[in-house]
PDB file of C-alpha atoms (C1' of nucleotides) in Angstrom:
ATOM      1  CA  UNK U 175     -34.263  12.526  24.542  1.00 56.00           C
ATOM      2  CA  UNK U 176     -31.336  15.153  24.705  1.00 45.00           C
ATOM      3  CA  UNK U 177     -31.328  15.642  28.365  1.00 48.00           C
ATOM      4  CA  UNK U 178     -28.847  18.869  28.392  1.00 48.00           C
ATOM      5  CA  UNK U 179     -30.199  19.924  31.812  1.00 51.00           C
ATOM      6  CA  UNK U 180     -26.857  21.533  33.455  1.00 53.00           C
ATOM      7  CA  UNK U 181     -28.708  24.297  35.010  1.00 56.00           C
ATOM      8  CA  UNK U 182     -29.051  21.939  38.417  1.00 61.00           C
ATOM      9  CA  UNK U 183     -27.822  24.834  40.626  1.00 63.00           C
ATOM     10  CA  UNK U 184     -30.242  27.493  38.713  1.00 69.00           C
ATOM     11  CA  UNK U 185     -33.178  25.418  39.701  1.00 74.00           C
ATOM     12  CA  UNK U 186     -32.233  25.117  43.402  1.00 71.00           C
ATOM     13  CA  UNK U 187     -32.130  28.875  43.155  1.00 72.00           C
ATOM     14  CA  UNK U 188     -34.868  29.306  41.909  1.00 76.00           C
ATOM     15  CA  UNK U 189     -36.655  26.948  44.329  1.00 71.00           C
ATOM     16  CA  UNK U 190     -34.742  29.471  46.866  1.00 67.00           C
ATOM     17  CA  UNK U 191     -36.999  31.723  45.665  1.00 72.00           C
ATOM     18  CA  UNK U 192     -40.106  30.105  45.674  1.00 64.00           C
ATOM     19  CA  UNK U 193     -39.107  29.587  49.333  1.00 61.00           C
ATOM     20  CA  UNK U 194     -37.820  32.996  50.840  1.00 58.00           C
ATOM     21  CA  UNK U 195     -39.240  32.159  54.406  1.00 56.00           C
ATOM     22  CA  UNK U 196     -36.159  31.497  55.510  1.00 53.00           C
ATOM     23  CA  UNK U 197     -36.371  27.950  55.058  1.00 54.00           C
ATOM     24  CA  UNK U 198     -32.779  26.809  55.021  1.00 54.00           C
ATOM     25  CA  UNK U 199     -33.894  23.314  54.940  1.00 59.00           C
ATOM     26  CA  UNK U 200     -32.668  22.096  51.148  1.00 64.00           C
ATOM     27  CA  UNK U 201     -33.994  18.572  51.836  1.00 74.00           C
ATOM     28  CA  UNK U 202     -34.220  16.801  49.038  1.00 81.00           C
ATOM     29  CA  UNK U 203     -37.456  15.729  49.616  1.00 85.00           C
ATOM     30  CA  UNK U 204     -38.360  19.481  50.277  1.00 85.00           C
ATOM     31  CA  UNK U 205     -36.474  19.838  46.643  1.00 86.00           C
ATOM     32  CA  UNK U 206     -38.541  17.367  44.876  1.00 89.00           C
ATOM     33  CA  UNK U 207     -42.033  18.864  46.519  1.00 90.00           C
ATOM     34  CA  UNK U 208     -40.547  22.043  45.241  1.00 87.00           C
ATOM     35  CA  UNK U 209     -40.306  21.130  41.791  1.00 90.00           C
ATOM     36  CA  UNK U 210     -43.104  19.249  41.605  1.00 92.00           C
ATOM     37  CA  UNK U 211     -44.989  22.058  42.851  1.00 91.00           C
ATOM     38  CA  UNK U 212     -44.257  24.048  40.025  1.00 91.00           C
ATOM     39  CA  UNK U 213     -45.379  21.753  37.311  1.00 93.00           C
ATOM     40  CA  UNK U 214     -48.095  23.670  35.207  1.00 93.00           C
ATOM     41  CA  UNK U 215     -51.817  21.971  34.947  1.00 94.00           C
ATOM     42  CA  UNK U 216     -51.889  19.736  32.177  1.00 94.00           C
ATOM     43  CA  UNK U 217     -48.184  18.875  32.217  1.00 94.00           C
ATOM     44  CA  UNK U 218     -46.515  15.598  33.441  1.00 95.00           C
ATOM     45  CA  UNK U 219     -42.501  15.668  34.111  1.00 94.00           C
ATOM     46  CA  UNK U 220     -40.337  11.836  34.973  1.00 94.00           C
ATOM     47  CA  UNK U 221     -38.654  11.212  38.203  1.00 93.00           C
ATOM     48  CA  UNK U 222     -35.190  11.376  36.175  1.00 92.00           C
ATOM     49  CA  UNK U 223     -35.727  14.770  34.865  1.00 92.00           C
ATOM     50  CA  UNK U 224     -36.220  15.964  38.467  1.00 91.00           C
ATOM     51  CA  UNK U 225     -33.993  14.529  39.894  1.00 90.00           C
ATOM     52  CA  UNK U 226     -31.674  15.246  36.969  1.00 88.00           C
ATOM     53  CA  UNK U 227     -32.286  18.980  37.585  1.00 87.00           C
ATOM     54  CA  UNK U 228     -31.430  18.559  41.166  1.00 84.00           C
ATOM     55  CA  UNK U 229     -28.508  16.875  40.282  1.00 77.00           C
ATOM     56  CA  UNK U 230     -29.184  13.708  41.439  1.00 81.00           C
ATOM     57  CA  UNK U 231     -29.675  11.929  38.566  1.00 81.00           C
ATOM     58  CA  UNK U 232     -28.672   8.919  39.897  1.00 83.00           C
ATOM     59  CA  UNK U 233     -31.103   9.219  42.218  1.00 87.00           C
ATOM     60  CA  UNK U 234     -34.459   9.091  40.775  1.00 90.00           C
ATOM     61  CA  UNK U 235     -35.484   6.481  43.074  1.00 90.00           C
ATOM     62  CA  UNK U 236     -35.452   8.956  46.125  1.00 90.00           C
ATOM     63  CA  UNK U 237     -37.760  11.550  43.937  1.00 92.00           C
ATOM     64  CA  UNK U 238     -40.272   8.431  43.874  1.00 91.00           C
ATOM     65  CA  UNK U 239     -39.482   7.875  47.606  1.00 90.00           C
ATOM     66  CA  UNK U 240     -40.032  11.876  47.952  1.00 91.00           C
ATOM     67  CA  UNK U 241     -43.437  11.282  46.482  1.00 91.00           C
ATOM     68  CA  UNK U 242     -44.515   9.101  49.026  1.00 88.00           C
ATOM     69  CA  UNK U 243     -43.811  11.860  51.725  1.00 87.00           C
ATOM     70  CA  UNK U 244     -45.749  13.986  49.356  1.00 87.00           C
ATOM     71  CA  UNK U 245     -48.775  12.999  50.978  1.00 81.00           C
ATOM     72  CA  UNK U 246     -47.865  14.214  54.242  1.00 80.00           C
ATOM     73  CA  UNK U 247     -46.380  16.960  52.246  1.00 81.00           C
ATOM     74  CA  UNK U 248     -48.647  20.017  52.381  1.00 76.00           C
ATOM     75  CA  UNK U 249     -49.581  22.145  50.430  1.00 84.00           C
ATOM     76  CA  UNK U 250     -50.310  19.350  48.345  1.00 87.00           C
ATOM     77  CA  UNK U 251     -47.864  17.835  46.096  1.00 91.00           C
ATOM     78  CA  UNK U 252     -49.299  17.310  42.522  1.00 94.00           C
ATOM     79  CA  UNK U 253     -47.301  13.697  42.463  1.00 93.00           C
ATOM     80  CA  UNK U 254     -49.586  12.396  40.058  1.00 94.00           C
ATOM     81  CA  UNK U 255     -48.269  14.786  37.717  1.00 95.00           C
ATOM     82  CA  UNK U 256     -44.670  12.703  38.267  1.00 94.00           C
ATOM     83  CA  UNK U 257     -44.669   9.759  36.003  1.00 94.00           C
ATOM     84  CA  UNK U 258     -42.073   7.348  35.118  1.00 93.00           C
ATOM     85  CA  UNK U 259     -39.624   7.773  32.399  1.00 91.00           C
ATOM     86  CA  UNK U 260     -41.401   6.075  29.854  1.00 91.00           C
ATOM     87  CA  UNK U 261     -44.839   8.150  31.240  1.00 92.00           C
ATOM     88  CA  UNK U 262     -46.416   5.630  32.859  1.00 92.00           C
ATOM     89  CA  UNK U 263     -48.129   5.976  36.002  1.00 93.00           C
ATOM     90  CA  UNK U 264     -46.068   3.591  38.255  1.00 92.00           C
ATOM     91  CA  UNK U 265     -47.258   5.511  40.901  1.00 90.00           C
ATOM     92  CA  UNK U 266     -50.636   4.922  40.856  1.00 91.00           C
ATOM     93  CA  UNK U 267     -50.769   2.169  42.963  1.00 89.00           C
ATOM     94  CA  UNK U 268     -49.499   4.797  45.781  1.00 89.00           C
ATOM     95  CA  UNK U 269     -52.724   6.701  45.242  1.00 90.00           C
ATOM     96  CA  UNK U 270     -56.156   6.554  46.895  1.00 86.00           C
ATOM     97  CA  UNK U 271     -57.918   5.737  45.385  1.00 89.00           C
ATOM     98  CA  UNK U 272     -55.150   4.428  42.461  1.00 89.00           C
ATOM     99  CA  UNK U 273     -57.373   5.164  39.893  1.00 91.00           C
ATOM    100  CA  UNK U 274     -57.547   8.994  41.386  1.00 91.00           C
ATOM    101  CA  UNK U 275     -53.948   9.542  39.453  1.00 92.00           C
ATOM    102  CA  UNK U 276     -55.573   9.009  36.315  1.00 93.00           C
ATOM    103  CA  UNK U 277     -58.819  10.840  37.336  1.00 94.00           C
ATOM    104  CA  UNK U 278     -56.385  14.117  37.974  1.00 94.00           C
ATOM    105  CA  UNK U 279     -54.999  13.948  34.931  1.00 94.00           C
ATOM    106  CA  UNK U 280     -57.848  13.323  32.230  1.00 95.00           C
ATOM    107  CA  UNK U 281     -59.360  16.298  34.771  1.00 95.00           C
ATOM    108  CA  UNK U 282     -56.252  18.425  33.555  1.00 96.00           C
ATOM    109  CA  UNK U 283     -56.724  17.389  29.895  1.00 95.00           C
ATOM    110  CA  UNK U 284     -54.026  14.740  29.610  1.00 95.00           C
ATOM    111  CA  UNK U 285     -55.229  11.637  27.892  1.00 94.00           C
ATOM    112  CA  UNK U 286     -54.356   8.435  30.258  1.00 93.00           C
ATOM    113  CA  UNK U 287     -54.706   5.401  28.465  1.00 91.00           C
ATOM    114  CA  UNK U 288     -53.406   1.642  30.311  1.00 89.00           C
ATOM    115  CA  UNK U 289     -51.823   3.910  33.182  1.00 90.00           C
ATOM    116  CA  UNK U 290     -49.580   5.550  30.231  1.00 93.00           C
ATOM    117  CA  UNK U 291     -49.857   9.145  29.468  1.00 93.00           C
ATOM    118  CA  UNK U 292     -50.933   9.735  25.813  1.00 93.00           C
ATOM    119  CA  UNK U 293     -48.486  11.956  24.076  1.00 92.00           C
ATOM    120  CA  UNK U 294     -46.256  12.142  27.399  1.00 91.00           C
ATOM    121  CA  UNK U 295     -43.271  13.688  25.328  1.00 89.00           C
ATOM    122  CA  UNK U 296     -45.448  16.189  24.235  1.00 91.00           C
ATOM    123  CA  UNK U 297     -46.833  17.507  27.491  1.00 93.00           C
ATOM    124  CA  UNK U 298     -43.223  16.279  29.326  1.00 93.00           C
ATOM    125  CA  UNK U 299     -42.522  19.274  31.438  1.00 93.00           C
ATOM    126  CA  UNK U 300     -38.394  19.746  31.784  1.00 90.00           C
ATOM    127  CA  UNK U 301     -38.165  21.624  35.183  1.00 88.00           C
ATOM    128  CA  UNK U 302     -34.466  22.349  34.236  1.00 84.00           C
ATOM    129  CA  UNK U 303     -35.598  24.022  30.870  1.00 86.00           C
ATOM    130  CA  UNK U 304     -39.175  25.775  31.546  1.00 83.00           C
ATOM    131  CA  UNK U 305     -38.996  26.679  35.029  1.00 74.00           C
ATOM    132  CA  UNK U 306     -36.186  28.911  35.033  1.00 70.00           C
TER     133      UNK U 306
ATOM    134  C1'  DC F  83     -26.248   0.336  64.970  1.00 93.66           C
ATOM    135  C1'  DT F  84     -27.069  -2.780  60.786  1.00 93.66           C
ATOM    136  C1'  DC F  85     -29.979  -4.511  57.131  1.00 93.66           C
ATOM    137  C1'  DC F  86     -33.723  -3.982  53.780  1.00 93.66           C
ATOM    138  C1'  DT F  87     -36.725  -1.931  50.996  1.00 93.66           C
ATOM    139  C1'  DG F  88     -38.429   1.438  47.574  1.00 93.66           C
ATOM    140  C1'  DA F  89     -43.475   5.398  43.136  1.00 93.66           C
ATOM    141  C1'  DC F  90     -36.384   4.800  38.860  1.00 93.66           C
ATOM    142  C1'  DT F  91     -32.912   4.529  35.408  1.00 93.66           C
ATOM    143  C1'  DC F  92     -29.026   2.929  32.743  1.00 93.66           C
ATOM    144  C1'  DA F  93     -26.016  -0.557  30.990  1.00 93.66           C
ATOM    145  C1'  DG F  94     -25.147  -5.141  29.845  1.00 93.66           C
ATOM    146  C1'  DC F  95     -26.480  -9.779  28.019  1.00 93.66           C
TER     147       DC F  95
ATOM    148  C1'  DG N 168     -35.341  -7.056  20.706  1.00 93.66           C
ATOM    149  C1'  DG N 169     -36.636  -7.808  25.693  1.00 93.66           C
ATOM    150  C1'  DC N 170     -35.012  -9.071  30.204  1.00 93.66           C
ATOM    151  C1'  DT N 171     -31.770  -8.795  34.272  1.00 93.66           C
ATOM    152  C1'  DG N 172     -28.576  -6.780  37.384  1.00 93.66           C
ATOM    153  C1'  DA N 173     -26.530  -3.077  39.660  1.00 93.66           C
ATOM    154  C1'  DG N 174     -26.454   1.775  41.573  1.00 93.66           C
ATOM    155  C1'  DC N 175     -28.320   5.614  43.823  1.00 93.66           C
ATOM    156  C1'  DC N 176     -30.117   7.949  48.886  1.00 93.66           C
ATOM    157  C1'  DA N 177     -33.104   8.029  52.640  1.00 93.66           C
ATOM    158  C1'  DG N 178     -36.115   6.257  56.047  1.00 93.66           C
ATOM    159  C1'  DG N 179     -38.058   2.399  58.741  1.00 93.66           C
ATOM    160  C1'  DA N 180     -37.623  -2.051  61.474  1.00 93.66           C
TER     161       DA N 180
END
DNA sequence: CTCCTGACTCAGC
DNA sequence: GGCTGAGCCAGGA
């Protein structure tokens, strides 16, 4: 795909806003719950496009270890709405029960078929793009 | 304090 | 064309 996301700062901004408490605490695992968060029902998003818009790119490995705080996280992280690059639900595993990643998103009306997400590039949600 | 692992991704062979 | 290796950051032992 293209990947132009560049507006890395505007997101953190905007996850300023979502987070006016006074929460000064830009962790990026606070970062990635963030974004996560604001993934729409029925949309999926890749750990390199979040971490991409947070500008750690390189990093998508710590958006997957982020995930695995999600639990703990609360509200509720949507992680099973974080898929792989190529939209398959690596994650899954992580679940409980796994299958319960899949169950979320058929309930949200994305297809899941062999722990890949039927027309993933279609319902890929670019947090840099359609957040702001 | 040091070493290892981990829900990813890209580049190289 | 698929497979392998290396890089990234943070937390746990």
């Amino acid at each position: 795909m293209a990947t132009p996301k560049k507006n890395n700062k505007s997101v953190r901004e905007k996850l300023a806003s979502v987070n006016p408490s006074g929460k000064k605490d830009d962790s990026f695992f606070d970062l990635v719950f963030e974004v996560t968060r604001q993934i729409p029902k029925g949309r999926v998003t890749s750990y390199g496009a979040i971490a991409s818009c947070l500008g750690t790119k390189l990093s998508a490995r710590m958006v997957g270890w982020a995930m695995h705080a999600a639990g703990s996280a609360k509200p509720k992280v949507p992680a099973h709405r974080v898929v792989n690059r190529n939209g398959m639900l690596t994650g899954k595993h992580h679940f409980n029960p796994p299958s319960q990643m899949a169950a979320m998103l058929k309930k949200e009306g994305i297809k899941v078929k062999n722990d890949t997400v039927v027309d993933f590039k279609k319902l890929f949600w670019d947090p840099s793009t359609e957040m702001i």
